[in-house]
Amino acid sequence: MEQDRIFVKPIFTREEIKKRVAELGAIISKDYRDKHLFLIGILKGAYPFFADLSRAISLPLQVDFLMVSGHKVVSELTQNIAGCDILVVEDIVDSGMTWDALKKGLQKSAIKSLKLCALLDKPYRRKMSVEIDYTGFSTPNKYVVGYGLDYKGKYRNLPYIAVLDQISTEEEDLLYSA
Ligand code: IMP
Ligand code: MG
């Protein structure tokens, strides 16, 4: 049964994530000190990372969210971002197609700058080249869950990141194409 799926050991523990998020927050706070930082969180996967990272940044930033499904942006921002320094917060960059779509959409607004912060970088299956400005961790070429990342809508609330055990290659291909 799906509920009985066993996880291998976490590849990134909650302590490791906490430490890395604090480091990223400090770097971003320094880089954006004199800027108009506006964080855009990509739902649903980035929600825990976004909440933790935004609180690790010691600047008076603004926030908004975009919903992405199947590499397409399916919602709109609620605020005007013209003139702002946009930092997009993503869960994981895999093929790069989501970032490509986001970049094209956001560049239509008269923004001052656009950068990407991704919790995880999985560079093995890139279809478009992506320059990630701030990366949490590099992941192995495996399907990972937890801390926002899902398997069929579940496991987002795990406080650590783990590789799914007992997953067939066929099943993994299906997950990626979903
Ligand atoms: P990209 O558009 O291929 O770069 O993929 C980005 C999206 O694919 C992420 O935001 C995730 O929703 C999903 N994704 C890619 N790899 C994984 C994984 O290992 N676990 C869970 N979701 C993943
Ligand atoms: Mg997803």
Short mmCIF file of N, CA and C and ligand atoms in Angstrom, two decimals:
data_model
loop_
_atom_site.label_atom_id
_atom_site.label_comp_id
_atom_site.label_asym_id
_atom_site.label_seq_id
_atom_site.Cartn_x
_atom_site.Cartn_y
_atom_site.Cartn_z
N MET A 1 0.83 -1.21 0.00
CA MET A 1 0.00 0.00 0.00
C MET A 1 0.86 1.26 0.00
N GLU A 2 0.31 2.30 -0.61
CA GLU A 2 1.11 3.50 -0.73
C GLU A 2 1.57 4.07 0.62
N GLN A 3 0.68 3.99 1.60
CA GLN A 3 1.02 4.52 2.93
C GLN A 3 2.21 3.77 3.54
N ASP A 4 2.40 2.51 3.04
CA ASP A 4 3.46 1.68 3.61
C ASP A 4 4.81 1.86 2.92
N ARG A 5 4.83 2.73 1.93
CA ARG A 5 6.08 2.97 1.22
C ARG A 5 7.20 3.34 2.21
N ILE A 6 8.34 2.71 2.05
CA ILE A 6 9.41 2.92 3.03
C ILE A 6 10.39 3.95 2.49
N PHE A 7 10.83 4.83 3.33
CA PHE A 7 11.82 5.80 2.93
C PHE A 7 13.21 5.30 3.27
N VAL A 8 14.16 5.59 2.39
CA VAL A 8 15.54 5.36 2.79
C VAL A 8 15.91 6.48 3.76
N LYS A 9 17.11 6.45 4.27
CA LYS A 9 17.50 7.50 5.21
C LYS A 9 17.40 8.87 4.53
N PRO A 10 17.07 9.89 5.30
CA PRO A 10 17.02 11.23 4.70
C PRO A 10 18.35 11.55 4.01
N ILE A 11 18.29 12.20 2.85
CA ILE A 11 19.56 12.62 2.24
C ILE A 11 19.96 13.99 2.77
N PHE A 12 18.95 14.79 3.16
CA PHE A 12 19.25 16.04 3.85
C PHE A 12 18.36 16.11 5.08
N THR A 13 18.99 16.15 6.24
CA THR A 13 18.25 16.13 7.50
C THR A 13 17.69 17.52 7.81
N ARG A 14 16.78 17.58 8.77
CA ARG A 14 16.22 18.90 9.10
C ARG A 14 17.30 19.84 9.63
N GLU A 15 18.29 19.30 10.32
CA GLU A 15 19.39 20.13 10.84
C GLU A 15 20.23 20.70 9.69
N GLU A 16 20.51 19.84 8.70
CA GLU A 16 21.29 20.30 7.54
C GLU A 16 20.53 21.36 6.76
N ILE A 17 19.22 21.15 6.61
CA ILE A 17 18.40 22.12 5.87
C ILE A 17 18.38 23.45 6.62
N LYS A 18 18.19 23.37 7.93
CA LYS A 18 18.12 24.58 8.75
C LYS A 18 19.41 25.41 8.62
N LYS A 19 20.54 24.70 8.67
CA LYS A 19 21.84 25.36 8.59
C LYS A 19 22.01 26.03 7.22
N ARG A 20 21.66 25.29 6.16
CA ARG A 20 21.84 25.81 4.80
C ARG A 20 20.91 27.00 4.53
N VAL A 21 19.68 26.90 5.03
CA VAL A 21 18.72 28.00 4.84
C VAL A 21 19.23 29.26 5.54
N ALA A 22 19.80 29.09 6.72
CA ALA A 22 20.35 30.25 7.45
C ALA A 22 21.50 30.87 6.66
N GLU A 23 22.35 30.01 6.06
CA GLU A 23 23.48 30.52 5.25
C GLU A 23 22.96 31.29 4.04
N LEU A 24 21.99 30.71 3.34
CA LEU A 24 21.43 31.38 2.16
C LEU A 24 20.79 32.72 2.55
N GLY A 25 20.07 32.71 3.66
CA GLY A 25 19.42 33.93 4.14
C GLY A 25 20.44 35.04 4.40
N ALA A 26 21.58 34.66 4.98
CA ALA A 26 22.61 35.65 5.29
C ALA A 26 23.22 36.20 4.01
N ILE A 27 23.48 35.32 3.04
CA ILE A 27 24.07 35.76 1.76
C ILE A 27 23.10 36.69 1.01
N ILE A 28 21.85 36.28 0.96
CA ILE A 28 20.84 37.08 0.25
C ILE A 28 20.65 38.44 0.94
N SER A 29 20.64 38.44 2.26
CA SER A 29 20.49 39.70 3.01
C SER A 29 21.60 40.68 2.63
N LYS A 30 22.80 40.14 2.46
CA LYS A 30 23.95 40.98 2.12
C LYS A 30 23.82 41.47 0.67
N ASP A 31 23.51 40.54 -0.24
CA ASP A 31 23.45 40.89 -1.67
C ASP A 31 22.35 41.90 -1.99
N TYR A 32 21.26 41.86 -1.22
CA TYR A 32 20.10 42.71 -1.54
C TYR A 32 19.95 43.88 -0.56
N ARG A 33 21.01 44.19 0.17
CA ARG A 33 20.96 45.22 1.21
C ARG A 33 20.37 46.54 0.72
N ASP A 34 20.81 46.99 -0.44
CA ASP A 34 20.34 48.29 -0.93
C ASP A 34 19.34 48.16 -2.06
N LYS A 35 18.66 47.02 -2.11
CA LYS A 35 17.74 46.78 -3.22
C LYS A 35 16.30 46.66 -2.73
N HIS A 36 15.40 46.52 -3.71
CA HIS A 36 13.98 46.40 -3.39
C HIS A 36 13.59 44.92 -3.56
N LEU A 37 13.94 44.11 -2.56
CA LEU A 37 13.78 42.65 -2.69
C LEU A 37 12.31 42.23 -2.64
N PHE A 38 11.96 41.47 -3.66
CA PHE A 38 10.60 40.96 -3.77
C PHE A 38 10.72 39.45 -4.03
N LEU A 39 10.30 38.63 -3.07
CA LEU A 39 10.39 37.17 -3.22
C LEU A 39 9.12 36.63 -3.86
N ILE A 40 9.29 35.79 -4.87
CA ILE A 40 8.14 35.10 -5.47
C ILE A 40 8.30 33.60 -5.22
N GLY A 41 7.39 33.04 -4.47
CA GLY A 41 7.43 31.62 -4.13
C GLY A 41 6.64 30.81 -5.13
N ILE A 42 7.20 29.68 -5.55
CA ILE A 42 6.53 28.84 -6.54
C ILE A 42 5.82 27.68 -5.82
N LEU A 43 4.51 27.69 -5.97
CA LEU A 43 3.66 26.70 -5.29
C LEU A 43 3.40 25.52 -6.20
N LYS A 44 3.22 24.32 -5.60
CA LYS A 44 3.15 24.22 -4.18
C LYS A 44 4.51 23.91 -3.53
N GLY A 45 5.42 23.36 -4.33
CA GLY A 45 6.64 22.76 -3.76
C GLY A 45 7.51 23.62 -2.88
N ALA A 46 7.52 24.94 -3.11
CA ALA A 46 8.48 25.78 -2.38
C ALA A 46 7.96 26.26 -1.02
N TYR A 47 6.74 25.85 -0.62
CA TYR A 47 6.15 26.53 0.54
C TYR A 47 6.94 26.43 1.85
N PRO A 48 7.51 25.25 2.24
CA PRO A 48 8.26 25.25 3.51
C PRO A 48 9.58 26.03 3.38
N PHE A 49 10.25 25.84 2.25
CA PHE A 49 11.52 26.53 2.00
C PHE A 49 11.30 28.04 1.99
N PHE A 50 10.24 28.46 1.33
CA PHE A 50 9.93 29.88 1.23
C PHE A 50 9.71 30.49 2.62
N ALA A 51 8.93 29.79 3.43
CA ALA A 51 8.62 30.30 4.77
C ALA A 51 9.89 30.42 5.61
N ASP A 52 10.75 29.41 5.53
CA ASP A 52 11.98 29.43 6.33
C ASP A 52 12.98 30.44 5.79
N LEU A 53 13.15 30.43 4.46
CA LEU A 53 14.14 31.34 3.85
C LEU A 53 13.75 32.81 4.07
N SER A 54 12.47 33.11 3.87
CA SER A 54 12.06 34.52 4.00
C SER A 54 12.32 35.03 5.42
N ARG A 55 12.19 34.13 6.41
CA ARG A 55 12.44 34.54 7.79
C ARG A 55 13.93 34.57 8.13
N ALA A 56 14.75 33.99 7.25
CA ALA A 56 16.20 34.03 7.46
C ALA A 56 16.82 35.25 6.77
N ILE A 57 16.00 36.02 6.07
CA ILE A 57 16.49 37.22 5.39
C ILE A 57 16.13 38.44 6.25
N SER A 58 17.14 39.22 6.58
CA SER A 58 16.90 40.34 7.49
C SER A 58 16.74 41.65 6.73
N LEU A 59 15.77 41.66 5.81
CA LEU A 59 15.50 42.86 5.01
C LEU A 59 13.98 43.03 4.92
N PRO A 60 13.51 44.26 4.70
CA PRO A 60 12.06 44.48 4.59
C PRO A 60 11.54 44.11 3.21
N LEU A 61 11.48 42.82 2.95
CA LEU A 61 11.11 42.34 1.61
C LEU A 61 9.59 42.25 1.42
N GLN A 62 9.19 42.06 0.17
CA GLN A 62 7.78 41.80 -0.16
C GLN A 62 7.65 40.38 -0.67
N VAL A 63 6.46 39.81 -0.57
CA VAL A 63 6.27 38.43 -1.06
C VAL A 63 5.01 38.31 -1.92
N ASP A 64 5.08 37.38 -2.85
CA ASP A 64 3.90 36.96 -3.62
C ASP A 64 4.17 35.53 -4.09
N PHE A 65 3.16 34.92 -4.71
CA PHE A 65 3.28 33.51 -5.08
C PHE A 65 2.74 33.27 -6.48
N LEU A 66 3.32 32.28 -7.14
CA LEU A 66 2.78 31.80 -8.42
C LEU A 66 2.59 30.30 -8.31
N MET A 67 1.50 29.83 -8.85
CA MET A 67 1.24 28.39 -8.88
C MET A 67 1.71 27.86 -10.23
N VAL A 68 2.48 26.78 -10.16
CA VAL A 68 2.98 26.16 -11.40
C VAL A 68 2.52 24.72 -11.43
N SER A 69 2.08 24.27 -12.60
CA SER A 69 1.68 22.89 -12.74
C SER A 69 2.14 22.40 -14.11
N GLY A 70 2.83 21.27 -14.13
CA GLY A 70 3.31 20.70 -15.39
C GLY A 70 4.13 21.69 -16.21
N HIS A 71 5.08 22.35 -15.58
CA HIS A 71 6.00 23.32 -16.21
C HIS A 71 5.28 24.59 -16.70
N LYS A 72 3.99 24.77 -16.36
CA LYS A 72 3.27 25.97 -16.82
C LYS A 72 2.83 26.81 -15.62
N VAL A 73 2.87 28.13 -15.81
CA VAL A 73 2.41 29.04 -14.76
C VAL A 73 0.90 29.13 -14.87
N VAL A 74 0.19 28.77 -13.79
CA VAL A 74 -1.27 28.69 -13.88
C VAL A 74 -1.98 29.70 -12.95
N SER A 75 -1.22 30.68 -12.42
CA SER A 75 -1.87 31.73 -11.63
C SER A 75 -1.21 33.06 -11.94
N GLU A 76 -1.74 34.13 -11.32
CA GLU A 76 -1.17 35.46 -11.55
C GLU A 76 -0.70 36.07 -10.25
N LEU A 77 0.24 37.00 -10.36
CA LEU A 77 0.68 37.73 -9.16
C LEU A 77 -0.44 38.67 -8.73
N THR A 78 -0.44 39.02 -7.45
CA THR A 78 -1.49 39.91 -6.95
C THR A 78 -0.97 41.34 -6.81
N GLN A 79 0.34 41.53 -7.04
CA GLN A 79 0.92 42.87 -6.85
C GLN A 79 1.73 43.29 -8.06
N ASN A 80 1.91 44.60 -8.18
CA ASN A 80 2.74 45.15 -9.25
C ASN A 80 4.22 44.99 -8.87
N ILE A 81 4.99 44.36 -9.73
CA ILE A 81 6.39 44.10 -9.39
C ILE A 81 7.35 45.02 -10.16
N ALA A 82 6.80 45.98 -10.91
CA ALA A 82 7.65 46.89 -11.68
C ALA A 82 8.66 47.58 -10.76
N GLY A 83 9.90 47.66 -11.20
CA GLY A 83 10.95 48.34 -10.45
C GLY A 83 11.55 47.51 -9.33
N CYS A 84 11.07 46.30 -9.14
CA CYS A 84 11.55 45.47 -8.02
C CYS A 84 12.67 44.52 -8.43
N ASP A 85 13.46 44.12 -7.44
CA ASP A 85 14.49 43.10 -7.62
C ASP A 85 13.88 41.77 -7.23
N ILE A 86 13.55 40.99 -8.25
CA ILE A 86 12.79 39.76 -8.04
C ILE A 86 13.71 38.58 -7.77
N LEU A 87 13.41 37.86 -6.70
CA LEU A 87 14.11 36.60 -6.43
C LEU A 87 13.05 35.50 -6.37
N VAL A 88 13.10 34.61 -7.37
CA VAL A 88 12.15 33.50 -7.43
C VAL A 88 12.66 32.37 -6.55
N VAL A 89 11.76 31.82 -5.73
CA VAL A 89 12.14 30.74 -4.80
C VAL A 89 11.45 29.45 -5.25
N GLU A 90 12.28 28.50 -5.68
CA GLU A 90 11.81 27.22 -6.24
C GLU A 90 12.21 26.06 -5.33
N ASP A 91 11.47 24.95 -5.43
CA ASP A 91 11.87 23.76 -4.69
C ASP A 91 13.06 23.06 -5.35
N ILE A 92 12.91 22.74 -6.65
CA ILE A 92 13.95 21.97 -7.32
C ILE A 92 14.01 22.35 -8.80
N VAL A 93 15.20 22.42 -9.34
CA VAL A 93 15.35 22.63 -10.78
C VAL A 93 15.81 21.30 -11.38
N ASP A 94 15.01 20.80 -12.30
CA ASP A 94 15.27 19.49 -12.90
C ASP A 94 15.51 19.69 -14.41
N SER A 95 14.46 19.66 -15.23
CA SER A 95 14.65 19.87 -16.67
C SER A 95 14.98 21.33 -16.98
N GLY A 96 14.53 22.23 -16.12
CA GLY A 96 14.73 23.67 -16.35
C GLY A 96 13.55 24.31 -17.08
N MET A 97 12.57 23.51 -17.43
CA MET A 97 11.44 24.04 -18.21
C MET A 97 10.56 24.98 -17.40
N THR A 98 10.39 24.69 -16.12
CA THR A 98 9.58 25.58 -15.27
C THR A 98 10.24 26.96 -15.17
N TRP A 99 11.52 26.95 -14.92
CA TRP A 99 12.24 28.23 -14.80
C TRP A 99 12.18 29.01 -16.11
N ASP A 100 12.27 28.31 -17.23
CA ASP A 100 12.20 28.96 -18.53
C ASP A 100 10.86 29.68 -18.70
N ALA A 101 9.77 28.99 -18.31
CA ALA A 101 8.43 29.59 -18.42
C ALA A 101 8.29 30.78 -17.47
N LEU A 102 8.80 30.61 -16.25
CA LEU A 102 8.70 31.69 -15.26
C LEU A 102 9.46 32.93 -15.72
N LYS A 103 10.67 32.69 -16.20
CA LYS A 103 11.54 33.78 -16.63
C LYS A 103 10.87 34.59 -17.75
N LYS A 104 10.35 33.87 -18.75
CA LYS A 104 9.71 34.55 -19.88
C LYS A 104 8.53 35.40 -19.41
N GLY A 105 7.74 34.85 -18.48
CA GLY A 105 6.57 35.58 -17.97
C GLY A 105 6.97 36.79 -17.16
N LEU A 106 7.91 36.62 -16.25
CA LEU A 106 8.28 37.71 -15.33
C LEU A 106 9.01 38.84 -16.05
N GLN A 107 9.76 38.49 -17.10
CA GLN A 107 10.51 39.53 -17.81
C GLN A 107 9.60 40.48 -18.58
N LYS A 108 8.31 40.15 -18.69
CA LYS A 108 7.37 41.05 -19.36
C LYS A 108 7.07 42.27 -18.49
N SER A 109 7.24 42.14 -17.17
CA SER A 109 7.05 43.29 -16.28
C SER A 109 8.35 44.08 -16.25
N ALA A 110 8.23 45.38 -15.97
CA ALA A 110 9.43 46.23 -15.96
C ALA A 110 10.18 46.05 -14.64
N ILE A 111 10.71 44.84 -14.44
CA ILE A 111 11.42 44.58 -13.19
C ILE A 111 12.87 45.04 -13.29
N LYS A 112 13.49 45.24 -12.12
CA LYS A 112 14.85 45.76 -12.11
C LYS A 112 15.86 44.62 -12.29
N SER A 113 15.60 43.50 -11.63
CA SER A 113 16.48 42.34 -11.77
C SER A 113 15.69 41.08 -11.49
N LEU A 114 16.24 39.95 -11.97
CA LEU A 114 15.56 38.67 -11.79
C LEU A 114 16.60 37.60 -11.48
N LYS A 115 16.44 36.96 -10.31
CA LYS A 115 17.36 35.88 -9.95
C LYS A 115 16.57 34.69 -9.43
N LEU A 116 17.28 33.56 -9.36
CA LEU A 116 16.64 32.31 -8.95
C LEU A 116 17.34 31.71 -7.75
N CYS A 117 16.53 31.34 -6.77
CA CYS A 117 17.03 30.59 -5.60
C CYS A 117 16.30 29.26 -5.57
N ALA A 118 17.04 28.16 -5.66
CA ALA A 118 16.41 26.83 -5.64
C ALA A 118 16.96 26.01 -4.48
N LEU A 119 16.06 25.40 -3.75
CA LEU A 119 16.50 24.54 -2.64
C LEU A 119 17.38 23.41 -3.17
N LEU A 120 16.95 22.79 -4.27
CA LEU A 120 17.69 21.65 -4.81
C LEU A 120 18.02 21.85 -6.28
N ASP A 121 19.20 21.39 -6.65
CA ASP A 121 19.61 21.39 -8.05
C ASP A 121 19.85 19.95 -8.47
N LYS A 122 19.05 19.51 -9.46
CA LYS A 122 19.24 18.14 -9.99
C LYS A 122 19.60 18.28 -11.46
N PRO A 123 20.89 18.36 -11.77
CA PRO A 123 21.33 18.79 -13.10
C PRO A 123 21.36 17.72 -14.18
N TYR A 124 20.90 16.51 -13.88
CA TYR A 124 21.10 15.37 -14.79
C TYR A 124 20.15 15.34 -15.98
N ARG A 125 19.00 16.00 -15.87
CA ARG A 125 17.98 15.85 -16.91
C ARG A 125 17.61 17.19 -17.54
N ARG A 126 18.57 18.12 -17.56
CA ARG A 126 18.29 19.46 -18.09
C ARG A 126 17.89 19.44 -19.56
N LYS A 127 16.85 20.19 -19.87
CA LYS A 127 16.48 20.39 -21.27
C LYS A 127 16.83 21.81 -21.69
N MET A 128 16.83 22.73 -20.73
CA MET A 128 17.23 24.11 -20.99
C MET A 128 18.33 24.44 -19.99
N SER A 129 19.30 25.23 -20.39
CA SER A 129 20.36 25.55 -19.45
C SER A 129 19.84 26.58 -18.44
N VAL A 130 20.20 26.37 -17.19
CA VAL A 130 19.71 27.23 -16.11
C VAL A 130 20.89 27.67 -15.25
N GLU A 131 20.95 28.97 -14.99
CA GLU A 131 21.95 29.44 -14.05
C GLU A 131 21.24 29.73 -12.73
N ILE A 132 21.50 28.88 -11.74
CA ILE A 132 20.85 29.08 -10.44
C ILE A 132 21.73 30.02 -9.61
N ASP A 133 21.15 31.14 -9.18
CA ASP A 133 21.95 32.13 -8.46
C ASP A 133 22.25 31.71 -7.03
N TYR A 134 21.27 31.07 -6.38
CA TYR A 134 21.45 30.60 -5.00
C TYR A 134 20.91 29.17 -4.92
N THR A 135 21.80 28.21 -4.58
CA THR A 135 21.39 26.80 -4.52
C THR A 135 21.52 26.29 -3.09
N GLY A 136 20.50 25.56 -2.64
CA GLY A 136 20.59 24.92 -1.32
C GLY A 136 21.54 23.74 -1.36
N PHE A 137 21.17 22.72 -2.12
CA PHE A 137 21.98 21.50 -2.23
C PHE A 137 21.89 20.95 -3.65
N SER A 138 22.91 20.18 -4.05
CA SER A 138 22.82 19.38 -5.26
C SER A 138 22.29 18.02 -4.86
N THR A 139 21.34 17.49 -5.65
CA THR A 139 20.78 16.18 -5.30
C THR A 139 21.26 15.12 -6.26
N PRO A 140 21.25 13.87 -5.80
CA PRO A 140 21.55 12.78 -6.72
C PRO A 140 20.44 12.64 -7.75
N ASN A 141 20.68 11.88 -8.78
CA ASN A 141 19.70 11.70 -9.86
C ASN A 141 18.61 10.72 -9.42
N LYS A 142 17.86 11.10 -8.40
CA LYS A 142 16.83 10.24 -7.82
C LYS A 142 15.58 11.08 -7.56
N TYR A 143 14.44 10.42 -7.43
CA TYR A 143 13.22 11.14 -7.11
C TYR A 143 13.17 11.40 -5.60
N VAL A 144 13.13 12.66 -5.23
CA VAL A 144 13.18 13.00 -3.80
C VAL A 144 11.85 13.58 -3.32
N VAL A 145 11.58 13.39 -2.05
CA VAL A 145 10.34 13.90 -1.44
C VAL A 145 10.67 14.58 -0.11
N GLY A 146 9.70 15.37 0.35
CA GLY A 146 9.81 16.00 1.66
C GLY A 146 10.17 17.47 1.57
N TYR A 147 9.92 18.21 2.65
CA TYR A 147 10.21 19.64 2.73
C TYR A 147 9.64 20.36 1.49
N GLY A 148 8.41 20.01 1.16
CA GLY A 148 7.72 20.65 0.03
C GLY A 148 7.57 19.75 -1.19
N LEU A 149 8.51 18.84 -1.38
CA LEU A 149 8.47 17.99 -2.58
C LEU A 149 7.53 16.81 -2.37
N ASP A 150 6.76 16.51 -3.42
CA ASP A 150 5.71 15.50 -3.26
C ASP A 150 5.92 14.26 -4.12
N TYR A 151 5.24 13.20 -3.69
CA TYR A 151 5.03 12.03 -4.53
C TYR A 151 3.53 11.84 -4.58
N LYS A 152 2.94 12.04 -5.77
CA LYS A 152 1.48 11.99 -5.93
C LYS A 152 0.76 12.83 -4.89
N GLY A 153 1.26 14.02 -4.68
CA GLY A 153 0.60 14.96 -3.77
C GLY A 153 0.91 14.76 -2.30
N LYS A 154 1.66 13.71 -1.97
CA LYS A 154 1.93 13.44 -0.55
C LYS A 154 3.41 13.66 -0.20
N TYR A 155 3.66 13.64 1.09
CA TYR A 155 5.01 13.74 1.69
C TYR A 155 5.60 15.15 1.68
N ARG A 156 4.81 16.16 1.27
CA ARG A 156 5.34 17.52 1.27
C ARG A 156 5.69 17.97 2.68
N ASN A 157 4.96 17.43 3.67
CA ASN A 157 5.13 17.90 5.05
C ASN A 157 6.25 17.19 5.81
N LEU A 158 6.99 16.29 5.18
CA LEU A 158 8.13 15.70 5.87
C LEU A 158 9.12 16.82 6.20
N PRO A 159 9.67 16.84 7.39
CA PRO A 159 10.58 17.93 7.74
C PRO A 159 12.01 17.74 7.22
N TYR A 160 12.24 16.68 6.45
CA TYR A 160 13.56 16.41 5.87
C TYR A 160 13.36 15.99 4.41
N ILE A 161 14.45 15.82 3.68
CA ILE A 161 14.37 15.40 2.28
C ILE A 161 14.88 13.97 2.16
N ALA A 162 14.11 13.11 1.49
CA ALA A 162 14.47 11.70 1.39
C ALA A 162 14.29 11.20 -0.03
N VAL A 163 14.97 10.11 -0.34
CA VAL A 163 14.77 9.43 -1.62
C VAL A 163 13.70 8.38 -1.41
N LEU A 164 12.76 8.30 -2.35
CA LEU A 164 11.70 7.30 -2.23
C LEU A 164 12.27 5.92 -2.49
N ASP A 165 11.99 5.02 -1.58
CA ASP A 165 12.42 3.64 -1.74
C ASP A 165 11.38 2.88 -2.56
N GLN A 166 11.74 1.77 -3.12
CA GLN A 166 10.82 0.88 -3.82
C GLN A 166 10.03 1.58 -4.92
N ILE A 167 10.73 2.29 -5.77
CA ILE A 167 10.04 2.94 -6.87
C ILE A 167 10.66 2.42 -8.17
N SER A 168 9.81 1.94 -9.07
CA SER A 168 10.32 1.34 -10.30
C SER A 168 10.70 2.43 -11.30
N THR A 169 11.52 2.07 -12.27
CA THR A 169 11.94 3.03 -13.29
C THR A 169 10.73 3.54 -14.06
N GLU A 170 9.78 2.64 -14.36
CA GLU A 170 8.58 3.03 -15.10
C GLU A 170 7.78 4.06 -14.30
N GLU A 171 7.67 3.78 -13.00
CA GLU A 171 6.91 4.66 -12.13
C GLU A 171 7.59 6.03 -12.05
N GLU A 172 8.92 5.99 -12.00
CA GLU A 172 9.67 7.23 -11.90
C GLU A 172 9.47 8.07 -13.17
N ASP A 173 9.48 7.41 -14.33
CA ASP A 173 9.26 8.12 -15.59
C ASP A 173 7.89 8.79 -15.61
N LEU A 174 6.90 8.08 -15.07
CA LEU A 174 5.55 8.62 -15.01
C LEU A 174 5.50 9.86 -14.13
N LEU A 175 6.23 9.80 -13.01
CA LEU A 175 6.24 10.93 -12.08
C LEU A 175 6.81 12.16 -12.76
N TYR A 176 7.85 11.96 -13.54
CA TYR A 176 8.48 13.09 -14.18
C TYR A 176 7.61 13.67 -15.28
N SER A 177 6.82 12.83 -15.93
CA SER A 177 6.02 13.34 -17.03
C SER A 177 4.71 13.95 -16.54
N ALA A 178 4.39 13.73 -15.27
CA ALA A 178 3.10 14.22 -14.73
C ALA A 178 3.09 15.74 -14.65
P1 IMP B 1 11.63 21.28 -14.07
O1 IMP B 1 10.61 22.15 -14.74
O2 IMP B 1 11.82 19.96 -14.80
O3 IMP B 1 12.94 21.95 -13.77
O4 IMP B 1 11.02 20.73 -12.75
C1 IMP B 1 10.61 21.43 -11.73
C2 IMP B 1 9.48 20.72 -11.02
O5 IMP B 1 9.44 19.28 -11.20
C3 IMP B 1 9.70 20.93 -9.56
O6 IMP B 1 9.20 22.17 -9.15
C4 IMP B 1 8.99 19.72 -8.95
O7 IMP B 1 7.62 20.01 -8.77
C5 IMP B 1 9.13 18.62 -9.99
N1 IMP B 1 10.24 17.69 -9.62
C6 IMP B 1 11.38 17.47 -10.29
N2 IMP B 1 12.14 16.54 -9.67
C7 IMP B 1 11.46 16.17 -8.57
C8 IMP B 1 11.73 15.24 -7.49
O8 IMP B 1 12.78 14.56 -7.41
N3 IMP B 1 10.78 15.14 -6.52
C9 IMP B 1 9.62 15.86 -6.55
N4 IMP B 1 9.32 16.75 -7.52
C10 IMP B 1 10.24 16.90 -8.52
MG MG B 2 5.79 19.02 -8.06
#
